[in-house]
Short mmCIF file of C-alpha atoms and ligand atoms in Angstrom, two decimals:
data_model
loop_
_atom_site.label_atom_id
_atom_site.label_comp_id
_atom_site.label_asym_id
_atom_site.label_seq_id
_atom_site.Cartn_x
_atom_site.Cartn_y
_atom_site.Cartn_z
CA MET A 1 2.51 16.99 10.41
CA SER A 2 2.32 15.09 7.15
CA LEU A 3 4.07 11.75 6.74
CA ARG A 4 7.05 11.16 4.50
CA ILE A 5 8.65 8.10 2.99
CA ASN A 6 10.91 6.41 5.58
CA ASP A 7 8.92 7.82 8.52
CA ILE A 8 7.80 5.17 11.00
CA ALA A 9 4.12 4.47 10.25
CA PRO A 10 2.11 5.78 13.23
CA ASP A 11 1.12 2.94 15.55
CA PHE A 12 -2.46 2.72 16.84
CA GLU A 13 -4.99 0.43 18.46
CA ALA A 14 -8.29 -0.11 16.66
CA ASP A 15 -11.30 -2.37 16.21
CA THR A 16 -11.36 -4.33 12.97
CA THR A 17 -13.58 -6.98 11.40
CA GLN A 18 -11.08 -9.51 12.79
CA GLY A 19 -10.95 -8.11 16.34
CA ARG A 20 -8.98 -5.43 18.10
CA ILE A 21 -5.43 -4.90 16.87
CA ARG A 22 -2.33 -2.91 17.71
CA PHE A 23 -1.05 -2.00 14.27
CA HIS A 24 2.71 -2.60 14.62
CA GLU A 25 2.09 -5.86 16.45
CA TRP A 26 -0.34 -6.93 13.70
CA ILE A 27 2.30 -6.17 11.01
CA GLY A 28 4.87 -8.29 12.85
CA ASP A 29 7.72 -9.26 10.51
CA SER A 30 5.62 -8.91 7.35
CA TRP A 31 5.23 -6.19 4.80
CA ALA A 32 1.88 -4.43 5.10
CA ILE A 33 -0.46 -2.39 2.95
CA MET A 34 -3.05 -0.17 4.59
CA PHE A 35 -5.58 1.37 2.23
CA SER A 36 -8.32 3.78 3.19
CA HIS A 37 -11.62 4.40 1.49
CA PRO A 38 -14.31 7.02 1.90
CA LYS A 39 -17.42 5.00 2.76
CA ASP A 40 -18.92 1.51 2.96
CA PHE A 41 -21.62 0.45 0.46
CA THR A 42 -20.32 2.72 -2.31
CA PRO A 43 -19.58 1.65 -5.90
CA VAL A 44 -15.92 2.53 -6.49
CA CYS A 45 -14.91 1.24 -3.05
CA THR A 46 -16.72 -2.05 -3.70
CA THR A 47 -14.71 -2.60 -6.89
CA GLU A 48 -11.47 -1.72 -5.05
CA PHE A 49 -12.11 -4.12 -2.18
CA GLY A 50 -13.03 -6.80 -4.71
CA ALA A 51 -9.74 -6.21 -6.54
CA VAL A 52 -7.73 -6.52 -3.31
CA ALA A 53 -9.64 -9.68 -2.31
CA ARG A 54 -8.98 -11.29 -5.72
CA LEU A 55 -5.24 -10.69 -5.25
CA SER A 56 -5.18 -12.60 -1.94
CA GLN A 57 -2.75 -15.25 -3.21
CA GLN A 58 -0.44 -12.60 -4.69
CA TRP A 59 -0.17 -10.72 -1.37
CA ALA A 60 0.52 -13.98 0.46
CA THR A 61 3.28 -15.00 -1.98
CA ARG A 62 5.07 -11.71 -1.26
CA GLY A 63 4.60 -11.87 2.53
CA VAL A 64 2.30 -8.83 2.47
CA LYS A 65 -0.59 -8.37 4.91
CA VAL A 66 -3.36 -6.06 3.71
CA ILE A 67 -5.79 -4.07 5.82
CA GLY A 68 -8.59 -1.68 4.79
CA LEU A 69 -9.89 1.31 6.72
CA SER A 70 -12.91 3.57 6.78
CA VAL A 71 -14.84 5.71 9.24
CA ASP A 72 -17.76 3.27 9.27
CA PRO A 73 -18.27 0.86 12.19
CA VAL A 74 -17.14 -2.78 12.17
CA GLU A 75 -20.74 -4.06 11.92
CA GLU A 76 -21.24 -2.08 8.68
CA HIS A 77 -17.91 -3.38 7.34
CA ARG A 78 -19.03 -6.97 8.01
CA LYS A 79 -22.35 -6.48 6.17
CA TRP A 80 -20.61 -4.76 3.27
CA ALA A 81 -18.03 -7.57 2.97
CA ALA A 82 -20.89 -9.86 1.90
CA ASP A 83 -21.67 -7.49 -1.02
CA ILE A 84 -17.98 -7.34 -1.98
CA GLU A 85 -17.80 -11.12 -1.99
CA SER A 86 -20.90 -11.48 -4.14
CA PHE A 87 -19.63 -8.84 -6.60
CA SER A 88 -16.02 -10.07 -6.87
CA GLY A 89 -16.39 -13.78 -6.25
CA ALA A 90 -13.49 -13.54 -3.78
CA LYS A 91 -13.47 -13.77 0.00
CA VAL A 92 -12.55 -10.65 1.97
CA ASP A 93 -9.96 -12.47 4.08
CA PHE A 94 -8.22 -9.33 5.40
CA PRO A 95 -9.33 -7.07 8.28
CA ILE A 96 -11.12 -3.76 7.81
CA ILE A 97 -10.47 -1.08 10.44
CA ALA A 98 -13.25 1.08 11.89
CA ASP A 99 -12.04 4.63 12.44
CA PRO A 100 -15.22 6.43 13.62
CA ASP A 101 -13.42 9.22 15.45
CA LEU A 102 -10.95 9.74 12.54
CA LYS A 103 -8.01 9.16 14.89
CA ILE A 104 -6.09 7.08 12.33
CA ALA A 105 -7.20 9.17 9.33
CA LYS A 106 -5.79 12.25 11.05
CA ALA A 107 -2.57 10.55 12.19
CA TYR A 108 -1.92 9.52 8.57
CA ASP A 109 -3.25 12.76 7.04
CA MET A 110 -5.81 10.86 4.94
CA LEU A 111 -8.51 13.50 4.87
CA PRO A 112 -9.20 15.79 1.93
CA ALA A 113 -8.58 19.52 2.41
CA GLU A 114 -12.22 20.40 3.04
CA ALA A 115 -12.47 17.84 5.86
CA TYR A 116 -10.36 20.01 8.13
CA LYS A 117 -13.13 22.57 8.26
CA ALA A 118 -15.87 19.94 8.16
CA GLU A 119 -19.09 20.59 9.99
CA THR A 120 -20.81 17.24 9.43
CA PRO A 121 -19.49 13.66 9.53
CA ALA A 122 -20.35 13.36 5.82
CA ASP A 123 -17.54 15.81 5.04
CA THR A 124 -14.90 13.76 6.78
CA ALA A 125 -14.63 10.80 4.42
CA THR A 126 -11.02 9.78 3.87
CA VAL A 127 -9.54 10.06 0.42
CA ARG A 128 -8.20 6.88 -1.24
CA ALA A 129 -4.81 6.54 0.44
CA VAL A 130 -2.40 3.59 0.21
CA TYR A 131 0.59 3.05 2.51
CA VAL A 132 3.11 0.29 1.84
CA ILE A 133 4.94 -0.40 5.10
CA GLY A 134 8.05 -2.56 5.54
CA PRO A 135 8.76 -5.07 8.31
CA ASP A 136 10.83 -2.26 9.91
CA LYS A 137 7.49 -0.35 10.19
CA LYS A 138 8.77 2.40 7.90
CA ILE A 139 6.58 3.85 5.16
CA LYS A 140 8.04 2.72 1.83
CA LEU A 141 5.43 4.14 -0.53
CA MET A 142 2.33 6.36 -0.34
CA MET A 143 -0.35 6.99 -2.93
CA ILE A 144 -3.21 9.44 -2.56
CA TYR A 145 -6.08 9.25 -5.04
CA PRO A 146 -9.20 11.42 -5.05
CA MET A 147 -12.60 9.93 -4.26
CA SER A 148 -13.55 9.83 -7.94
CA VAL A 149 -10.67 7.58 -9.14
CA GLY A 150 -10.43 3.88 -8.26
CA ARG A 151 -6.92 2.62 -7.54
CA ASN A 152 -4.96 0.16 -9.69
CA PHE A 153 -3.96 -2.66 -7.33
CA ASP A 154 -1.92 -4.38 -10.05
CA GLU A 155 0.32 -1.29 -9.93
CA ILE A 156 0.56 -1.56 -6.14
CA LEU A 157 1.59 -5.20 -6.54
CA ARG A 158 4.20 -4.17 -9.13
CA ALA A 159 5.52 -1.47 -6.78
CA VAL A 160 5.78 -4.02 -3.94
CA ASP A 161 7.80 -6.28 -6.27
CA ALA A 162 10.12 -3.36 -7.05
CA LEU A 163 10.47 -2.40 -3.38
CA GLN A 164 11.23 -5.95 -2.29
CA LEU A 165 13.70 -6.43 -5.16
CA SER A 166 15.70 -3.33 -4.21
CA GLU A 167 15.72 -4.03 -0.42
CA GLY A 168 19.44 -4.18 0.40
CA VAL A 169 20.41 -4.51 -3.29
CA PRO A 170 21.91 -1.41 -5.00
CA VAL A 171 19.42 -1.26 -7.87
CA ALA A 172 16.43 0.81 -8.93
CA THR A 173 13.66 -0.11 -11.37
CA PRO A 174 13.03 1.81 -14.58
CA ALA A 175 9.71 3.21 -15.77
CA ASN A 176 7.06 0.56 -16.36
CA TRP A 177 9.40 -2.18 -15.09
CA ARG A 178 7.89 -5.65 -14.73
CA PRO A 179 9.40 -8.52 -12.72
CA GLY A 180 12.07 -10.34 -14.76
CA GLU A 181 13.09 -7.25 -16.73
CA GLU A 182 16.43 -5.46 -16.47
CA VAL A 183 17.00 -3.05 -13.59
CA ILE A 184 19.25 -0.03 -13.11
CA ALA A 185 22.58 -0.22 -11.22
CA ALA A 186 22.56 2.34 -8.40
CA LEU A 187 24.42 5.60 -9.02
CA SER A 188 26.32 4.97 -5.77
CA LEU A 189 28.30 2.19 -7.54
CA SER A 190 31.32 3.00 -9.68
CA ASP A 191 31.55 1.18 -13.03
CA ASP A 192 34.09 -1.23 -11.51
CA GLU A 193 31.85 -1.90 -8.51
CA ALA A 194 28.83 -2.42 -10.79
CA ARG A 195 30.81 -4.89 -12.96
CA GLN A 196 31.96 -6.76 -9.88
CA LYS A 197 28.48 -6.83 -8.32
CA PHE A 198 26.47 -7.75 -11.43
CA GLY A 199 29.06 -9.29 -13.76
CA GLY A 200 28.64 -6.46 -16.28
CA PHE A 201 26.08 -3.94 -17.45
CA ASP A 202 24.61 -2.39 -20.55
CA ALA A 203 25.41 1.34 -20.41
CA LYS A 204 22.64 3.17 -22.29
CA LEU A 205 24.13 6.41 -20.94
CA PRO A 206 27.08 6.87 -18.55
CA TYR A 207 24.59 7.19 -15.68
CA LEU A 208 22.01 4.65 -16.97
CA ARG A 209 23.47 1.17 -16.62
CA LEU A 210 21.07 -1.72 -17.09
CA VAL A 211 21.76 -5.02 -15.37
CA LYS A 212 20.08 -8.40 -15.39
CA LEU A 213 19.69 -9.84 -11.91
CA GLN A 214 20.37 -13.55 -11.34
CA GLY A 215 17.17 -15.54 -11.04
CA SER A 216 14.87 -12.71 -12.15
C1 BEZ B 301 -17.51 5.37 -4.22
O1 BEZ B 301 -18.05 5.14 -5.29
O2 BEZ B 301 -16.63 4.63 -3.77
C2 BEZ B 301 -17.97 6.54 -3.39
C3 BEZ B 301 -19.05 7.29 -3.81
C4 BEZ B 301 -19.48 8.36 -3.03
C5 BEZ B 301 -18.85 8.68 -1.84
C6 BEZ B 301 -17.77 7.93 -1.43
C7 BEZ B 301 -17.32 6.85 -2.20
#
């Protein structure tokens, strides 16, 4: 069955470039991002891993652990990491999961349609999937890109900022929101409640009330 937002991310045990892990235990009390990619030693994937490695400090600041995944074995991942480091100038300081029997890819529904009738291992490459998982182990966000389109990790960072901002706070973020900009008071709040909570709002429409959060 396919996964939905707010489902518990399937737990699993797997070998990674940093040793064997049990996924939920590895996440601990952090936020986590798991991103899959079709194959080691391929051009788009190399640029994606480089982009994630360059953002190392940004993930750390937000308390986010990142982990990559592909069907290739750990030894291949380790050799490929050297290429990623030479291309990006950044250290691959996060683990990469080996999923040779596609156990995790299937549990997360990461495979493209044709993979389900695949006859050779070459047909079973994962698509480019991203799962943002909260400390409660629930899936907060999923993105599925085709093999031909590299992901925008600045957008994933922005989405993490929006998710963390709205954790337990009755707000949502508008289109193209950037940290520090106004946010939207939740529809669950009456006007009086919104005034009390945020000290006022700018009503662009009766149902679109912009508020400035303290300290943002
Ligand atoms: C890539 O560029 O990342 C790629 C190319 C062919 C197959 C899989 C991935």
